[in-house]
Structures are given as structure tokens and as C-alpha cells.
mmCIF file of C-alpha atoms in Angstrom:
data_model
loop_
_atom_site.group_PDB
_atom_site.id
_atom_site.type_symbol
_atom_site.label_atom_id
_atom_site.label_comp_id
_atom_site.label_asym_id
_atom_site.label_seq_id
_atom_site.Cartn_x
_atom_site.Cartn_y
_atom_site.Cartn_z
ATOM 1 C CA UNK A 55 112.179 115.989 98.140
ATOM 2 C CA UNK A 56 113.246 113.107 96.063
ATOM 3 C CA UNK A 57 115.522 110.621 97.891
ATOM 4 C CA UNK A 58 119.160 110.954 96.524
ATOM 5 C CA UNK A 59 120.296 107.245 95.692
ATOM 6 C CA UNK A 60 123.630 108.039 93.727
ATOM 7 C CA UNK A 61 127.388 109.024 95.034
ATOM 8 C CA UNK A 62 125.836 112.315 96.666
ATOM 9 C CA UNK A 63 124.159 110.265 99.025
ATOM 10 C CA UNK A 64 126.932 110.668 102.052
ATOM 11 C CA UNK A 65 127.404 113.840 101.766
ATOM 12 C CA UNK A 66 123.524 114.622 101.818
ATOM 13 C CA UNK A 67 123.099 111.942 104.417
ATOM 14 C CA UNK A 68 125.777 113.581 107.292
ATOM 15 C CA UNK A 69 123.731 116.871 106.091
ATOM 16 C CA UNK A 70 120.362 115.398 107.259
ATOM 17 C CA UNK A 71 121.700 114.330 110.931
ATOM 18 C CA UNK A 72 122.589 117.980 112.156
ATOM 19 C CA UNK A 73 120.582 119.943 113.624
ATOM 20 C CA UNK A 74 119.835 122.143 111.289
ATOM 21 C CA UNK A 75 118.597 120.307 108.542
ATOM 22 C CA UNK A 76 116.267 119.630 110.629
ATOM 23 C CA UNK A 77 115.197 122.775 110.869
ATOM 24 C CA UNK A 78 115.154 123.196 107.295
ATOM 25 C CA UNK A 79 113.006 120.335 106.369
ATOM 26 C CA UNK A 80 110.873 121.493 109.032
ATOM 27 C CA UNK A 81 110.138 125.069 107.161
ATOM 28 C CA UNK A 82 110.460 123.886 104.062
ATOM 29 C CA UNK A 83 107.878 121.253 104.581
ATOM 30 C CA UNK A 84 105.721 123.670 105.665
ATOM 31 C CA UNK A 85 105.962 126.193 102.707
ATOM 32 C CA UNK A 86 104.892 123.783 100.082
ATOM 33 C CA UNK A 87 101.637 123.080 102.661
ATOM 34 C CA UNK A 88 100.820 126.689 102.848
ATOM 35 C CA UNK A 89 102.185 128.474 100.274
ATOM 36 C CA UNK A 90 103.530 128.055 96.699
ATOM 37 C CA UNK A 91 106.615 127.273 96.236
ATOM 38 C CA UNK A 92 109.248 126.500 93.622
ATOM 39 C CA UNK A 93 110.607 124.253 92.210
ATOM 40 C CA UNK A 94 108.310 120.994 92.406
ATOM 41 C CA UNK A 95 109.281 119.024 95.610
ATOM 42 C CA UNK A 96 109.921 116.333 93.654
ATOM 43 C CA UNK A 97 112.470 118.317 91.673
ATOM 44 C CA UNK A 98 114.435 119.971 94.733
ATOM 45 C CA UNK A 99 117.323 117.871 94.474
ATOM 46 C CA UNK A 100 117.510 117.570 90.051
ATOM 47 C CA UNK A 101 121.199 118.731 90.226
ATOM 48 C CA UNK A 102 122.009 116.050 92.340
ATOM 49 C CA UNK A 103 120.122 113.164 90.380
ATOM 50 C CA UNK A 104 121.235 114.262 86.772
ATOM 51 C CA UNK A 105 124.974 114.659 88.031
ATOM 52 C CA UNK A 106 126.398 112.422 90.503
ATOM 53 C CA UNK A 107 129.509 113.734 92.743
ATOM 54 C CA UNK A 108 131.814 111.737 90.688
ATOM 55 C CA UNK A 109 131.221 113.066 87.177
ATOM 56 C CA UNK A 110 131.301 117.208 88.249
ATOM 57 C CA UNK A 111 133.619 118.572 85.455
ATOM 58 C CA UNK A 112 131.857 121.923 85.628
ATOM 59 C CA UNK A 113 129.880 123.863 88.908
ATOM 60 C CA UNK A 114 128.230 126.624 87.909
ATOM 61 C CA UNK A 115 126.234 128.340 90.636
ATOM 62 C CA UNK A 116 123.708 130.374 90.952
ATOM 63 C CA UNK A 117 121.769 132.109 93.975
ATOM 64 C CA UNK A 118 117.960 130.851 94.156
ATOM 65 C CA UNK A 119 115.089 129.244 91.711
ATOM 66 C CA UNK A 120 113.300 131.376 88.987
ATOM 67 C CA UNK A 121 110.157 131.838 91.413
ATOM 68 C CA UNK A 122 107.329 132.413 88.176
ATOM 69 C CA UNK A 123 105.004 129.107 87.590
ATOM 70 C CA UNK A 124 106.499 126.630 85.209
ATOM 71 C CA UNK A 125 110.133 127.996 85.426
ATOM 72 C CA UNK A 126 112.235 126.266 88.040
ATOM 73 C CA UNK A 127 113.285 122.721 88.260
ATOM 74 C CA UNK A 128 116.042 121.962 90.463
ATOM 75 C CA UNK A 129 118.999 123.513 88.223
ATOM 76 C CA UNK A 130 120.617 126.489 87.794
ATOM 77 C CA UNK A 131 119.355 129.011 85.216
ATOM 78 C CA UNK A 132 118.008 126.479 83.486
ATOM 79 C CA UNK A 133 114.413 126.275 82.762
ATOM 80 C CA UNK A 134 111.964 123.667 81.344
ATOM 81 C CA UNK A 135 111.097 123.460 77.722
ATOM 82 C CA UNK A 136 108.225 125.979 76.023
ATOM 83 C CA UNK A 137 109.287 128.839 79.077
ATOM 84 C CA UNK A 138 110.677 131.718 77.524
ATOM 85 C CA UNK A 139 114.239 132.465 78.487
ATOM 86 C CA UNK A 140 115.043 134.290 81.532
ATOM 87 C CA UNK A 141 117.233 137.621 80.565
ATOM 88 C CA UNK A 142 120.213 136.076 82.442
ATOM 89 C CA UNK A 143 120.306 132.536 80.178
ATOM 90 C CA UNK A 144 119.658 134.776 76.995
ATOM 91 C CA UNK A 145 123.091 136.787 78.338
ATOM 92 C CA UNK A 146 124.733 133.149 78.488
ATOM 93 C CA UNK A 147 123.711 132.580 75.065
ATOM 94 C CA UNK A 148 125.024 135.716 73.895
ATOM 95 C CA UNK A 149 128.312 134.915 75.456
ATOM 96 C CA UNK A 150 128.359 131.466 74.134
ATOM 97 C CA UNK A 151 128.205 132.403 70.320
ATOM 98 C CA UNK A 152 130.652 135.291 70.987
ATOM 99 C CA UNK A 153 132.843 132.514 72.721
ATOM 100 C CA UNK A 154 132.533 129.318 71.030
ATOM 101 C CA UNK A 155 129.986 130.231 67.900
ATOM 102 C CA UNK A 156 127.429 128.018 69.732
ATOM 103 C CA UNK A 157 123.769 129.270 68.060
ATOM 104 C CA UNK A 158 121.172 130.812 70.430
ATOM 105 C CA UNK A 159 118.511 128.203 70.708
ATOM 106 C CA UNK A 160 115.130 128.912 70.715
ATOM 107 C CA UNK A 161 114.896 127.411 74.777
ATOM 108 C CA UNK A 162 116.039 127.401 78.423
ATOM 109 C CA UNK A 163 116.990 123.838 79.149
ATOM 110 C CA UNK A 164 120.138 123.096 80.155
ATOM 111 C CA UNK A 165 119.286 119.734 81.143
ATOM 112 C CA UNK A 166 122.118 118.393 78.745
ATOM 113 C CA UNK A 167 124.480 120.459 79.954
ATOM 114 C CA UNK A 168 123.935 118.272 83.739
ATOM 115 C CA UNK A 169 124.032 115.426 82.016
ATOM 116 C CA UNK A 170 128.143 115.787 80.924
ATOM 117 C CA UNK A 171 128.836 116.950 84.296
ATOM 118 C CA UNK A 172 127.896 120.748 84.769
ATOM 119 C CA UNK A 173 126.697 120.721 88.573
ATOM 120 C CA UNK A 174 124.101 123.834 88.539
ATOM 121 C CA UNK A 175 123.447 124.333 91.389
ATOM 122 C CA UNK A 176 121.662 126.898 93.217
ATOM 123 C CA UNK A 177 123.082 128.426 97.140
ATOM 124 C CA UNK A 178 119.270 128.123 97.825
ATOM 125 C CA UNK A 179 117.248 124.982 96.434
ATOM 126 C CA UNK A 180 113.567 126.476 97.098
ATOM 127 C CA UNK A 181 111.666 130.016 97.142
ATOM 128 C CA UNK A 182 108.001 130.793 97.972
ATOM 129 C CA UNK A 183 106.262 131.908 94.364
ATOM 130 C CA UNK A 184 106.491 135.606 93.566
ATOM 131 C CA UNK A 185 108.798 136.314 96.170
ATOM 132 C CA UNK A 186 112.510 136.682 95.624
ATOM 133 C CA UNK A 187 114.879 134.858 98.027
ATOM 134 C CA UNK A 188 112.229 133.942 100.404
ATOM 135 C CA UNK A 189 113.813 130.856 101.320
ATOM 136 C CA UNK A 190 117.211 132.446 102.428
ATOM 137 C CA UNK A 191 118.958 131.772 105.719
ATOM 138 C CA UNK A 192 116.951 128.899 106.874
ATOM 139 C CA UNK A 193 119.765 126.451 106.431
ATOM 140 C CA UNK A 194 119.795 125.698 102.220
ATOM 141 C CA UNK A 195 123.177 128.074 102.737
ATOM 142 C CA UNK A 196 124.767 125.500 104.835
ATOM 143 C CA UNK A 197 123.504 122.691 102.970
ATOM 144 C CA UNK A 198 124.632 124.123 99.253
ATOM 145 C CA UNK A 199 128.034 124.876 101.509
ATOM 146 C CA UNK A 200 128.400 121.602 102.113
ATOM 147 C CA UNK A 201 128.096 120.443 98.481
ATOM 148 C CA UNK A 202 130.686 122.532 97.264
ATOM 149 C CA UNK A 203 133.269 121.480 100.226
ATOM 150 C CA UNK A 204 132.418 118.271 98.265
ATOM 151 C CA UNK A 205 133.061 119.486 94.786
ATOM 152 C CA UNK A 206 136.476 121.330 96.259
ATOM 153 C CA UNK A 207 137.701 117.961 97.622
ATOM 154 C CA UNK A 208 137.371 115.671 95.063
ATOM 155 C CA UNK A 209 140.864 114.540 93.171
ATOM 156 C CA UNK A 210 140.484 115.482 89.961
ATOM 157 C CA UNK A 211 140.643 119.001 87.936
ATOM 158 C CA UNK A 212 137.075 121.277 87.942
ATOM 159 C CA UNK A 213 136.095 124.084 86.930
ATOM 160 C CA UNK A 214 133.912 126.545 88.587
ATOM 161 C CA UNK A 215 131.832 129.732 87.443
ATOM 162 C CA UNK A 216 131.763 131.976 90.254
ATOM 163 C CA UNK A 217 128.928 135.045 88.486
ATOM 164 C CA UNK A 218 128.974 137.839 90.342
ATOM 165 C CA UNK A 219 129.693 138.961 93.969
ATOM 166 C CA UNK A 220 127.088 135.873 95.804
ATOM 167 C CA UNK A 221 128.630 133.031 93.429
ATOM 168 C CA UNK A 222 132.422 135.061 94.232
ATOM 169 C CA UNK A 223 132.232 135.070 98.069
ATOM 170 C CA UNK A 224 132.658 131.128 97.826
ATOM 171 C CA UNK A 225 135.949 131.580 96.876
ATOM 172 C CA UNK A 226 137.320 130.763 100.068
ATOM 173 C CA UNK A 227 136.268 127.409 100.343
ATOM 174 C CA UNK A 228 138.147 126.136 96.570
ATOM 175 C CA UNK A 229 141.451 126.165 98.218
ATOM 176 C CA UNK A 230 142.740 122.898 95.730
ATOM 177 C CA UNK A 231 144.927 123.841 93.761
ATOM 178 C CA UNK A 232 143.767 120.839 91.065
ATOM 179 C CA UNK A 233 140.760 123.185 90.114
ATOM 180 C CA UNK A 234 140.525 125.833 88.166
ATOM 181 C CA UNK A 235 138.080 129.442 89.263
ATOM 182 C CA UNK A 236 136.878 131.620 86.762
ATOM 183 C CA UNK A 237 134.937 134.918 87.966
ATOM 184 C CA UNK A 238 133.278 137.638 86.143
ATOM 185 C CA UNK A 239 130.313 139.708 87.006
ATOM 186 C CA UNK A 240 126.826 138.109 87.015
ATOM 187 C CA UNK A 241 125.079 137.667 83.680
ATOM 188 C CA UNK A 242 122.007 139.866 84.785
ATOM 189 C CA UNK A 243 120.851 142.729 82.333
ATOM 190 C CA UNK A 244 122.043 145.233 85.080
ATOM 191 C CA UNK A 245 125.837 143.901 85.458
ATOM 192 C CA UNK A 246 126.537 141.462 82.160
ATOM 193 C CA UNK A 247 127.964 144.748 80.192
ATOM 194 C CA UNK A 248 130.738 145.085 83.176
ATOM 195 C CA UNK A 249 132.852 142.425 82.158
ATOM 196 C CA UNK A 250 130.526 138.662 81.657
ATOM 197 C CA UNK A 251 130.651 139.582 77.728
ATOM 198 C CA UNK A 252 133.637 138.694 76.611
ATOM 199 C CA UNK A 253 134.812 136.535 79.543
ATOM 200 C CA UNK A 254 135.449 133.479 77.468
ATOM 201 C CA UNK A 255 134.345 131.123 80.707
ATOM 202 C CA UNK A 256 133.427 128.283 78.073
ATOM 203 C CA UNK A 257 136.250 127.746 75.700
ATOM 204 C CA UNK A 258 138.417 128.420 78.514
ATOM 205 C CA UNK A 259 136.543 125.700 80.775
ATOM 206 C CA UNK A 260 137.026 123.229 77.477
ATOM 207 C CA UNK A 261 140.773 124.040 77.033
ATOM 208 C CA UNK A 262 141.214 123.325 80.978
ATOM 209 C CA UNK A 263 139.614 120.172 81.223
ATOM 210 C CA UNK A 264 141.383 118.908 77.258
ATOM 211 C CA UNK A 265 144.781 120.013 79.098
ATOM 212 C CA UNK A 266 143.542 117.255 81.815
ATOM 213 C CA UNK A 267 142.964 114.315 79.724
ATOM 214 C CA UNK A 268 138.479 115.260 80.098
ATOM 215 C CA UNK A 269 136.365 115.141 77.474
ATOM 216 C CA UNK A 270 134.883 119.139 77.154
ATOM 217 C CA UNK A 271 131.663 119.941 77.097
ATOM 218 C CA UNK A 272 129.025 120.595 74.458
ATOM 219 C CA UNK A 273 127.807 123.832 75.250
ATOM 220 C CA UNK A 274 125.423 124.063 72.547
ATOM 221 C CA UNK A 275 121.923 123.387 73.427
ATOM 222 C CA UNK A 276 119.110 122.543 70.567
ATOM 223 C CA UNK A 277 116.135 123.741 69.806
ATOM 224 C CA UNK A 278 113.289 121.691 70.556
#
């Protein structure tokens, strides 16, 4: 796990004296020596390096890494360049060139979407390869918790995407009234139909943080 050295730092560090972290690094640890696991050790924590604390304009979370070879690296739906797209990220796309006429690149990156302050950030940082939400309820819960109690008390107007009912039962903890909580169901084949099309998360993110004196984001991601 790469060592966090920016403004996350405090929060991670009070994480790492309780008990169970402890536990945590413990299993975790252990995976990556007997199994496969993703994403990259080294990459656990990307979210954290590409976006410090104090430039989150936008959280977007999801529920645990892509767990196929070459796909995960420490954010959100994002994955690295010459994968093809998940289904989910393609839905995304869809929604962003309904929403803001962004084009549908020809890649899964969303590195450059971290680096203008869109936290994505996964309720579980690991999972064992193959094997969907492997690595749940060993203590990432209470870690990712942790972040966004973070996120939720920072000064300063946010925006979160809360995708479907995992990403909406965190409502409870964004009780500031500075930020601003958009829902709609997950982008998933299965659910994206029931109301993610047509949601119009981004240009309504954009007009929220312009009405606060941010610059917005550039959704659209190029082809490489």
C-alpha cells in the first residue's frame, strides 16, 4: 500500500491506530501473498494520491475494484488505458453526451477526472481476482466511512454521486448543508434504464460548483 504523504494523511493515520485496521492490513496482507488480488498494492490508495482532501469538488463512489487482470487501479470505474470499457463507464458515457455533448472516447481512464478534484472512490479498496466483493466486511467499510466523514466535514460546497442503493445508504452521514447530493439508480446494464439516463448529474454538478465561485469540471475524457 503506498504511503499517503498529502492532506489525507491524518485522517488515514487515526485510521491505522484502531484496532481494526489492524485487522485489515493483517488480511489484506495476506491475500496479495496467497491469492490474486486487485488492484496493484502499490495502487490501493490512487484516489487518495491523485486528489488530496483539500481539492474534493466531486465524490463519486462506487462499491469494489473491477476484479479482471489489467482493470483496476485504485479509482472508481475507471480503468487503465488499452482495457475495454466496463458496461457501467460506457453507461456514464452515454449519459455524458446526452448531458453535456461530451463524445464517447474510445477508453476507460478517468485519471483526469481525479486530477480536478473528482474523489472516486471505492467503499472497498481491494478484491481477490475473479471473485466479486471478496474483500467485504473486513474493515475497508469502516475505513472508506471514515473518508467520507472527511469529505462531509470539510467547509466548502461538494458534490456527491450517490449510484444506486450501496452508494445511497451513505446518505446519512452528508448531513452539511454546504454540499450538494445527487442520487439516481446505479449505471449497471440491469438498473441504468430506471432513471441514471437522463439524470443530468454532470451539468448539474458544474452549475453547483459555478454558483460557488469553483471552477467545473471537464468531463470529457480523450482518446488516447
Amino acid at each position: 500500500m503506498g504511503m499517503i504523504e498529502n492532506d489525507w494523511k491524518d485522517v488515514v493515520v487515526t485510521e491505522t491506530k484502531k484496532p481494526y485496521y489492524k485487522e485489515l492490513y493483517t488480511f489484506v496482507s495476506k491475500e496479495y501473498q496467497t491469492t490474486v488480488v486487485y488492484p496493484p498494492a502499490d495502487d490501493i490508495f490512487n484516489a487518495f494520491h491523485f486528489t488530496p482532501l483539500s481539492k474534493v469538488k466531486v465524490v463519486l463512489l462506487g462499491q469494489d475494484p473491477y476484479h479482471n487482470v489489467h482493470q483496476a487501479h485504485g479509482l472508481s470505474f475507471s480503468v487503465l488505458p488499452g482495457e475495454d470499457i466496463p458496461p457501467s463507464l460506457k453507461n456514464i458515457y452515454k449519459e455524458l453526451h446526452s448531458d453535456l455533448g461530451c463524445s464517447i472516447p474510445n477508453n476507460g481512464y478517468l485519471k483526469k477526472w481525479a486530477d480536478q478534484g473528482v474523489l472516486l472512490l471505492n467503499t472497498v479498496l481491494t478484491v481477490r481476482a475473479h471473485q466479486a466483493f471478496s474483500h467485504q466486511k473486513h474493515g475497508w467499510e469502516q475505513f472508506t466511512d471514515a473518508i467520507i466523514t472527511a469529505v462531509n466535514a470539510q467547509d466548502r460546497p461538494i458534490v456527491f454521486f450517490l449510484w444506486g442503493k450501496p452508494a445511497q445508504s451513505k446518505m446519512e452521514m452528508l448531513n452539511n448543508p454546504k454540499h450538494l447530493i445527487l442520487t439516481a439508480p446505479h449505471p449497471s446494464p440491469l438498473s441504468a434504464s430506471r432513471g441514471f439516463f437522463g439524470c443530468q448529474h454532470f451539468s448539474k454538478a458544474n452549475e453547483f460548483l459555478i454558483a460557488h465561485g469553483e471552477t467545473p469540471i471537464d468531463w470529457q475524457i480523450e482518446n488516447i
